[in-house]
Tab-separated table of N, CA and C in Angstrom:
chain	number	residue	atom	x	y	z
W	1	MET	N	0.866	-1.272	0.066
W	1	MET	CA	0.217	0.017	0.045
W	1	MET	C	0.884	1.225	0.105
W	2	ILE	N	2.118	1.073	0.369
W	2	ILE	CA	3.074	2.361	0.391
W	2	ILE	C	3.329	2.852	-1.015
W	3	GLY	N	3.327	1.872	-2.007
W	3	GLY	CA	3.301	2.329	-3.155
W	3	GLY	C	2.170	3.147	-3.828
W	4	LEU	N	1.067	2.842	-3.404
W	4	LEU	CA	-0.294	3.572	-3.701
W	4	LEU	C	-0.127	5.091	-3.075
W	5	GLU	N	0.482	5.099	-1.830
W	5	GLU	CA	0.430	6.236	-1.031
W	5	GLU	C	1.507	7.249	-1.867
W	6	LYS	N	2.593	6.678	-2.401
W	6	LYS	CA	3.572	7.546	-3.078
W	6	LYS	C	2.701	8.078	-4.329
W	7	LYS	N	2.015	6.909	-5.038
W	7	LYS	CA	1.477	7.434	-6.433
W	7	LYS	C	0.446	8.433	-6.125
W	8	ILE	N	-0.081	8.581	-5.280
W	8	ILE	CA	-1.254	9.375	-4.954
W	8	ILE	C	-0.822	10.621	-4.298
W	9	ASN	N	0.445	10.666	-3.715
W	9	ASN	CA	0.980	11.792	-2.887
W	9	ASN	C	0.200	12.051	-1.737
W	10	TYR	N	-0.387	10.923	-1.133
W	10	TYR	CA	-0.882	11.133	0.180
W	10	TYR	C	-0.674	10.068	1.165
W	11	GLN	N	-0.165	10.251	2.188
W	11	GLN	CA	0.093	9.326	3.554
W	11	GLN	C	-0.944	9.385	4.358
W	12	PHE	N	-1.558	8.001	4.477
W	12	PHE	CA	-2.662	7.907	5.426
W	12	PHE	C	-2.133	7.956	6.899
W	13	ASN	N	-2.750	8.534	7.951
W	13	ASN	CA	-2.721	8.704	9.140
W	13	ASN	C	-3.322	7.183	9.627
W	14	ASP	N	-4.638	6.935	9.230
W	14	ASP	CA	-5.206	5.700	9.578
W	14	ASP	C	-5.203	4.903	8.499
W	15	LYS	N	-4.104	3.796	8.445
W	15	LYS	CA	-4.113	2.874	7.591
W	15	LYS	C	-5.257	1.933	7.299
W	16	ASN	N	-6.200	1.826	8.335
W	16	ASN	CA	-7.404	1.016	8.556
W	16	ASN	C	-8.262	1.743	7.288
W	17	LEU	N	-8.320	3.087	7.170
W	17	LEU	CA	-9.213	3.661	6.047
W	17	LEU	C	-8.688	3.386	4.879
W	18	LEU	N	-7.391	3.407	4.544
W	18	LEU	CA	-6.996	2.903	3.224
W	18	LEU	C	-7.420	1.515	3.117
W	19	GLU	N	-7.161	0.689	3.717
W	19	GLU	CA	-7.420	-0.879	3.511
W	19	GLU	C	-8.992	-0.951	3.356
W	20	THR	N	-9.720	-0.382	4.077
W	20	THR	CA	-11.023	-0.375	4.015
W	20	THR	C	-11.508	0.133	2.547
W	21	SER	N	-10.931	1.160	2.197
W	21	SER	CA	-11.457	1.749	0.831
W	21	SER	C	-10.959	0.856	-0.090
W	22	LEU	N	-10.121	0.012	-0.049
W	22	LEU	CA	-9.742	-0.792	-1.386
W	22	LEU	C	-10.131	-2.194	-1.040
W	23	THR	N	-11.302	-2.480	-0.104
W	23	THR	CA	-11.802	-3.799	0.093
W	23	THR	C	-13.322	-3.718	-0.708
W	24	HIS	N	-13.360	-4.603	-1.493
W	24	HIS	CA	-14.433	-4.911	-2.268
W	24	HIS	C	-15.454	-5.742	-1.332
W	25	LYS	N	-16.744	-5.376	-1.540
W	25	LYS	CA	-17.937	-6.438	-0.654
W	25	LYS	C	-17.620	-7.960	-0.937
W	26	SER	N	-17.088	-8.308	-1.925
W	26	SER	CA	-16.773	-9.764	-2.340
W	26	SER	C	-15.621	-10.320	-1.398
W	27	HIS	N	-14.844	-9.505	-0.916
W	27	HIS	CA	-13.642	-9.880	-0.064
W	27	HIS	C	-13.996	-9.997	1.343
W	28	SER	N	-14.637	-8.980	1.908
W	28	SER	CA	-14.952	-9.021	3.563
W	28	SER	C	-15.888	-7.868	3.727
W	29	SER	N	-16.164	-8.062	5.177
W	29	SER	CA	-16.757	-6.959	5.675
W	29	SER	C	-16.002	-6.553	6.850
W	30	PRO	N	-15.532	-5.437	7.160
W	30	PRO	CA	-16.132	-4.234	6.531
W	30	PRO	C	-15.468	-3.938	5.209
W	31	ASN	N	-16.056	-3.366	4.242
W	31	ASN	CA	-15.738	-2.950	3.007
W	31	ASN	C	-15.868	-1.603	2.562
W	32	ASN	N	-15.788	-1.249	1.288
W	32	ASN	CA	-15.473	0.310	0.949
W	32	ASN	C	-17.024	0.688	0.601
W	33	GLU	N	-18.055	0.079	0.584
W	33	GLU	CA	-19.367	0.771	0.115
W	33	GLU	C	-19.704	2.014	0.867
W	34	ARG	N	-19.543	2.225	2.124
W	34	ARG	CA	-19.696	3.528	2.740
W	34	ARG	C	-18.815	4.531	2.287
W	35	LEU	N	-17.591	4.211	2.258
W	35	LEU	CA	-16.609	5.200	1.708
W	35	LEU	C	-16.785	5.593	0.357
W	36	GLU	N	-17.150	4.698	-0.661
W	36	GLU	CA	-17.608	4.924	-1.781
W	36	GLU	C	-18.731	6.057	-1.968
W	37	TYR	N	-19.780	5.784	-0.998
W	37	TYR	CA	-20.871	6.752	-0.951
W	37	TYR	C	-20.426	7.960	-0.930
W	38	LEU	N	-19.516	8.177	0.073
W	38	LEU	CA	-18.967	9.545	0.668
W	38	LEU	C	-18.221	10.086	-0.449
W	39	GLY	N	-17.166	9.195	-1.095
W	39	GLY	CA	-16.427	9.885	-2.188
W	39	GLY	C	-17.189	10.384	-3.412
W	40	ASP	N	-18.229	9.437	-3.766
W	40	ASP	CA	-19.143	9.956	-4.980
W	40	ASP	C	-19.441	11.370	-4.586
W	41	SER	N	-20.072	11.566	-3.614
W	41	SER	CA	-20.671	12.887	-3.269
W	41	SER	C	-19.488	13.902	-3.227
W	42	ILE	N	-18.385	13.771	-2.811
W	42	ILE	CA	-17.210	14.519	-2.743
W	42	ILE	C	-16.894	14.811	-4.227
W	43	ILE	N	-16.551	13.742	-5.002
W	43	ILE	CA	-16.146	14.070	-6.407
W	43	ILE	C	-17.132	14.837	-7.084
W	44	ASN	N	-18.438	14.445	-6.859
W	44	ASN	CA	-19.573	15.361	-7.587
W	44	ASN	C	-19.546	16.795	-7.345
W	45	PHE	N	-19.451	16.961	-5.977
W	45	PHE	CA	-19.282	18.373	-5.457
W	45	PHE	C	-17.940	19.122	-6.071
W	46	TYR	N	-17.011	18.409	-5.952
W	46	TYR	CA	-15.872	19.188	-6.617
W	46	TYR	C	-15.908	19.357	-8.036
W	47	VAL	N	-16.573	18.652	-8.966
W	47	VAL	CA	-16.654	18.835	-10.240
W	47	VAL	C	-17.674	19.803	-10.546
W	48	ALA	N	-18.700	19.762	-9.812
W	48	ALA	CA	-19.822	20.991	-9.838
W	48	ALA	C	-19.259	22.204	-9.451
W	49	GLU	N	-18.498	22.390	-8.551
W	49	GLU	CA	-17.940	23.668	-8.128
W	49	GLU	C	-16.963	24.043	-9.249
W	50	LYS	N	-16.215	23.293	-9.704
W	50	LYS	CA	-15.260	23.760	-10.641
W	50	LYS	C	-16.044	23.966	-11.949
W	51	LEU	N	-17.048	23.258	-12.478
W	51	LEU	CA	-17.716	23.831	-13.707
W	51	LEU	C	-18.519	25.033	-13.401
W	52	PHE	N	-19.061	25.145	-12.263
W	52	PHE	CA	-19.728	26.426	-11.959
W	52	PHE	C	-19.006	27.752	-11.999
W	53	ASN	N	-17.737	27.418	-11.410
W	53	ASN	CA	-16.659	28.772	-11.537
W	53	ASN	C	-15.966	28.776	-13.068
W	54	LEU	N	-15.896	27.728	-13.711
W	54	LEU	CA	-15.160	27.914	-14.908
W	54	LEU	C	-16.046	28.110	-16.024
W	55	LYS	N	-17.540	27.704	-16.043
W	55	LYS	CA	-18.298	27.855	-17.239
W	55	LYS	C	-19.458	28.651	-16.755
W	56	SER	N	-19.198	29.973	-16.375
W	56	SER	CA	-20.226	30.846	-15.960
W	56	SER	C	-21.271	31.189	-16.920
W	57	ASP	N	-20.959	30.832	-18.385
W	57	ASP	CA	-21.899	31.147	-19.446
W	57	ASP	C	-23.035	30.086	-19.479
W	58	LEU	N	-22.673	28.969	-19.033
W	58	LEU	CA	-23.460	27.763	-19.241
W	58	LEU	C	-24.725	27.613	-18.209
W	59	PRO	N	-25.909	27.317	-18.893
W	59	PRO	CA	-27.070	27.124	-18.022
W	59	PRO	C	-26.986	25.804	-17.332
W	60	GLU	N	-27.699	25.621	-16.202
W	60	GLU	CA	-27.849	24.394	-15.296
W	60	GLU	C	-27.950	23.201	-15.950
W	61	GLY	N	-28.532	22.938	-16.746
W	61	GLY	CA	-28.950	21.752	-17.648
W	61	GLY	C	-27.461	21.275	-18.400
W	62	LYS	N	-26.877	22.265	-19.096
W	62	LYS	CA	-25.603	21.880	-19.695
W	62	LYS	C	-24.561	21.542	-18.672
W	63	LEU	N	-24.596	22.347	-17.475
W	63	LEU	CA	-23.631	21.982	-16.437
W	63	LEU	C	-23.799	20.568	-15.959
W	64	THR	N	-25.002	20.035	-15.777
W	64	THR	CA	-25.064	18.836	-15.336
W	64	THR	C	-24.784	17.648	-16.269
W	65	GLN	N	-25.157	17.862	-17.523
W	65	GLN	CA	-24.740	17.009	-18.793
W	65	GLN	C	-23.079	16.987	-18.571
W	66	ILE	N	-22.397	17.949	-18.440
W	66	ILE	CA	-20.930	17.976	-18.427
W	66	ILE	C	-20.429	17.160	-17.182
W	67	ARG	N	-21.081	17.687	-16.040
W	67	ARG	CA	-20.598	16.866	-14.661
W	67	ARG	C	-20.863	15.392	-14.919
W	68	ALA	N	-21.991	14.914	-15.503
W	68	ALA	CA	-22.366	13.643	-15.564
W	68	ALA	C	-21.397	12.733	-16.535
W	69	SER	N	-20.895	13.584	-17.483
W	69	SER	CA	-19.888	12.795	-18.354
W	69	SER	C	-18.685	12.699	-17.745
W	70	LEU	N	-18.231	13.692	-16.855
W	70	LEU	CA	-16.806	13.876	-16.352
W	70	LEU	C	-16.839	12.731	-14.937
W	71	VAL	N	-18.049	12.695	-14.285
W	71	VAL	CA	-18.030	11.638	-13.283
W	71	VAL	C	-18.654	10.387	-13.353
W	72	SER	N	-18.653	9.808	-14.800
W	72	SER	CA	-19.310	8.644	-15.101
W	72	SER	C	-18.471	7.457	-14.828
W	73	ARG	N	-18.970	6.139	-14.859
W	73	ARG	CA	-18.383	5.013	-14.470
W	73	ARG	C	-17.111	4.862	-15.325
W	74	SER	N	-17.198	5.236	-16.566
W	74	SER	CA	-16.187	5.072	-17.534
W	74	SER	C	-15.187	5.890	-17.306
W	75	SER	N	-15.235	7.177	-16.718
W	75	SER	CA	-14.214	8.067	-16.423
W	75	SER	C	-13.569	7.767	-15.289
W	76	LEU	N	-14.476	7.390	-14.233
W	76	LEU	CA	-13.843	6.856	-12.800
W	76	LEU	C	-12.918	5.727	-13.110
W	77	ASN	N	-13.359	4.618	-13.934
W	77	ASN	CA	-12.474	3.744	-14.190
W	77	ASN	C	-11.221	3.993	-14.778
W	78	LYS	N	-11.162	4.948	-15.772
W	78	LYS	CA	-10.040	5.238	-16.400
W	78	LYS	C	-9.150	5.919	-15.346
W	79	ILE	N	-9.517	6.790	-14.548
W	79	ILE	CA	-8.732	7.357	-13.542
W	79	ILE	C	-8.169	6.312	-12.613
W	80	ALA	N	-9.049	5.313	-12.112
W	80	ALA	CA	-8.391	4.305	-11.091
W	80	ALA	C	-7.421	3.408	-11.942
W	81	HIS	N	-7.773	3.103	-13.169
W	81	HIS	CA	-6.622	2.146	-13.811
W	81	HIS	C	-5.423	3.163	-14.218
W	82	GLY	N	-5.497	4.307	-14.358
W	82	GLY	CA	-4.382	5.274	-14.715
W	82	GLY	C	-3.379	5.259	-13.390
W	83	ILE	N	-3.877	5.089	-12.210
W	83	ILE	CA	-3.102	5.314	-11.065
W	83	ILE	C	-2.822	3.816	-10.538
W	84	GLU	N	-3.347	2.846	-11.318
W	84	GLU	CA	-2.999	1.643	-11.176
W	84	GLU	C	-3.804	0.906	-9.932
W	85	LEU	N	-4.860	1.542	-9.646
W	85	LEU	CA	-5.484	1.408	-8.002
W	85	LEU	C	-5.995	-0.136	-8.229
W	86	ASP	N	-6.317	-0.764	-9.337
W	86	ASP	CA	-6.919	-2.077	-9.520
W	86	ASP	C	-5.789	-3.004	-8.761
W	87	ARG	N	-4.442	-2.723	-8.862
W	87	ARG	CA	-3.612	-3.614	-8.338
W	87	ARG	C	-3.494	-3.698	-6.795
W	88	TYR	N	-4.338	-2.751	-6.174
W	88	TYR	CA	-4.326	-2.864	-4.691
W	88	TYR	C	-5.815	-3.021	-4.266
W	89	ILE	N	-6.652	-3.304	-5.068
W	89	ILE	CA	-8.210	-3.671	-4.444
W	89	ILE	C	-7.933	-5.200	-3.847
W	90	ARG	N	-8.585	-5.286	-3.012
W	90	ARG	CA	-8.909	-6.560	-2.289
W	90	ARG	C	-10.211	-7.083	-2.756
W	91	LEU	N	-10.136	-8.298	-3.602
W	91	LEU	CA	-11.246	-8.847	-4.143
W	91	LEU	C	-11.450	-10.319	-3.640
W	92	GLY	N	-12.729	-10.700	-3.565
W	92	GLY	CA	-13.077	-12.169	-3.286
W	92	GLY	C	-12.807	-13.072	-4.590
W	93	LYS	N	-12.607	-14.498	-4.256
W	93	LYS	CA	-12.371	-15.160	-5.373
W	93	LYS	C	-13.381	-15.074	-6.676
W	94	GLY	N	-12.811	-15.280	-7.748
W	94	GLY	CA	-13.524	-14.978	-8.973
W	94	GLY	C	-13.844	-13.632	-9.476
W	95	GLU	N	-13.570	-12.641	-8.633
W	95	GLU	CA	-13.853	-11.440	-8.821
W	95	GLU	C	-12.714	-10.796	-9.769
W	96	THR	N	-12.934	-9.825	-10.599
W	96	THR	CA	-11.853	-9.036	-11.469
W	96	THR	C	-12.331	-7.415	-11.415
W	97	THR	N	-11.337	-6.613	-11.743
W	97	THR	CA	-11.776	-5.266	-12.025
W	97	THR	C	-11.867	-4.854	-13.443
W	98	GLU	N	-12.117	-5.909	-14.313
W	98	GLU	CA	-12.299	-5.729	-15.702
W	98	GLU	C	-13.674	-5.754	-16.083
W	99	ASN	N	-14.006	-4.693	-17.012
W	99	ASN	CA	-15.341	-4.816	-17.573
W	99	ASN	C	-16.535	-4.350	-16.492
W	100	ASN	N	-16.316	-3.875	-15.432
W	100	ASN	CA	-17.211	-3.423	-14.266
W	100	ASN	C	-16.646	-1.938	-13.701
W	101	SER	N	-17.282	-1.766	-12.681
W	101	SER	CA	-17.287	-0.451	-12.058
W	101	SER	C	-16.429	-0.535	-10.748
W	102	ILE	N	-15.946	-1.870	-10.576
W	102	ILE	CA	-14.944	-2.000	-9.275
W	102	ILE	C	-13.972	-1.262	-9.108
W	103	ALA	N	-12.962	-0.902	-9.874
W	103	ALA	CA	-11.970	0.071	-9.865
W	103	ALA	C	-12.428	1.454	-9.629
W	104	GLY	N	-13.404	2.093	-10.365
W	104	GLY	CA	-13.902	3.363	-10.267
W	104	GLY	C	-14.624	3.498	-8.825
W	105	ASN	N	-15.396	2.468	-8.564
W	105	ASN	CA	-15.904	2.512	-7.170
W	105	ASN	C	-14.875	2.708	-6.239
W	106	ALA	N	-13.819	1.854	-6.193
W	106	ALA	CA	-12.677	2.114	-5.331
W	106	ALA	C	-12.135	3.464	-5.493
W	107	PHE	N	-11.970	3.937	-6.552
W	107	PHE	CA	-11.482	5.175	-6.384
W	107	PHE	C	-12.309	6.287	-5.699
W	108	GLU	N	-13.604	6.131	-5.819
W	108	GLU	CA	-14.622	7.044	-5.015
W	108	GLU	C	-14.465	6.625	-3.623
W	109	ALA	N	-14.259	5.406	-3.068
W	109	ALA	CA	-13.805	5.210	-1.675
W	109	ALA	C	-12.630	5.630	-1.289
W	110	LEU	N	-11.611	5.643	-2.248
W	110	LEU	CA	-10.322	6.275	-1.817
W	110	LEU	C	-10.481	7.862	-1.344
W	111	ILE	N	-11.199	8.445	-2.262
W	111	ILE	CA	-11.488	9.935	-1.945
W	111	ILE	C	-12.143	10.236	-0.599
W	112	GLY	N	-13.123	9.102	-0.354
W	112	GLY	CA	-13.977	9.188	0.845
W	112	GLY	C	-13.026	8.941	2.031
W	113	ALA	N	-11.953	8.192	1.849
W	113	ALA	CA	-10.924	7.754	3.022
W	113	ALA	C	-10.142	8.832	3.112
W	114	ILE	N	-9.724	9.359	2.175
W	114	ILE	CA	-8.799	10.675	2.261
W	114	ILE	C	-9.499	11.799	3.057
W	115	TYR	N	-10.787	11.875	2.684
W	115	TYR	CA	-11.520	13.015	3.308
W	115	TYR	C	-11.775	12.654	4.797
W	116	GLN	N	-12.016	11.591	5.063
W	116	GLN	CA	-12.064	11.141	6.534
W	116	GLN	C	-10.887	11.104	7.289
W	117	ASP	N	-9.866	10.843	6.597
W	117	ASP	CA	-8.427	10.688	7.266
W	117	ASP	C	-7.959	12.248	7.377
W	118	SER	N	-8.319	13.048	6.648
W	118	SER	CA	-7.656	14.233	6.798
W	118	SER	C	-8.504	15.404	6.505
W	119	SER	N	-8.997	15.764	5.374
W	119	SER	CA	-9.733	16.889	4.943
W	119	SER	C	-10.292	17.036	3.923
W	120	LYS	N	-11.275	17.917	3.386
W	120	LYS	CA	-11.663	18.114	2.026
W	120	LYS	C	-10.700	18.598	0.963
W	121	GLU	N	-9.706	19.339	1.606
W	121	GLU	CA	-8.831	20.003	0.772
W	121	GLU	C	-7.539	18.939	0.159
W	122	SER	N	-7.421	17.802	1.267
W	122	SER	CA	-6.479	16.721	0.800
W	122	SER	C	-7.241	15.834	-0.300
W	123	ALA	N	-8.434	15.698	-0.192
W	123	ALA	CA	-9.244	15.031	-1.096
W	123	ALA	C	-9.139	15.524	-2.431
W	124	TYR	N	-9.513	16.882	-2.303
W	124	TYR	CA	-9.314	17.718	-3.643
W	124	TYR	C	-8.021	17.810	-4.367
W	125	ASN	N	-6.961	17.720	-3.406
W	125	ASN	CA	-5.607	17.632	-3.917
W	125	ASN	C	-5.385	16.475	-5.068
W	126	LEU	N	-6.034	15.279	-4.611
W	126	LEU	CA	-5.851	14.194	-5.337
W	126	LEU	C	-6.664	14.411	-6.769
W	127	LEU	N	-7.984	14.870	-6.489
W	127	LEU	CA	-8.683	15.151	-7.630
W	127	LEU	C	-8.190	16.209	-8.711
């Protein structure tokens, strides 16, 4: 997990949060679902705030469309695979991170874990 912390340039104070964020429900409980929920909200708010400030000429409907495309399962999976997050995800037997949303969900959980471990600013730094 040290390799992941170096890659994302964030050192966890509570290593249990990091471990939980990378634990898929097929592996064990506790798992990353609650952190995923939190991270999803943080990511959506971050992107909404950025779009609101950068695209002052766009109406709400267009901002919503852009945000949805940026925070899509496909986009989150690409980000997760880009930082090789799938190498660290703990899965149950027979599970894989290919052709599903497991890696993107773990990225959301990682953002939620950073937020819980430190602050909104720390989570935003990774985003």
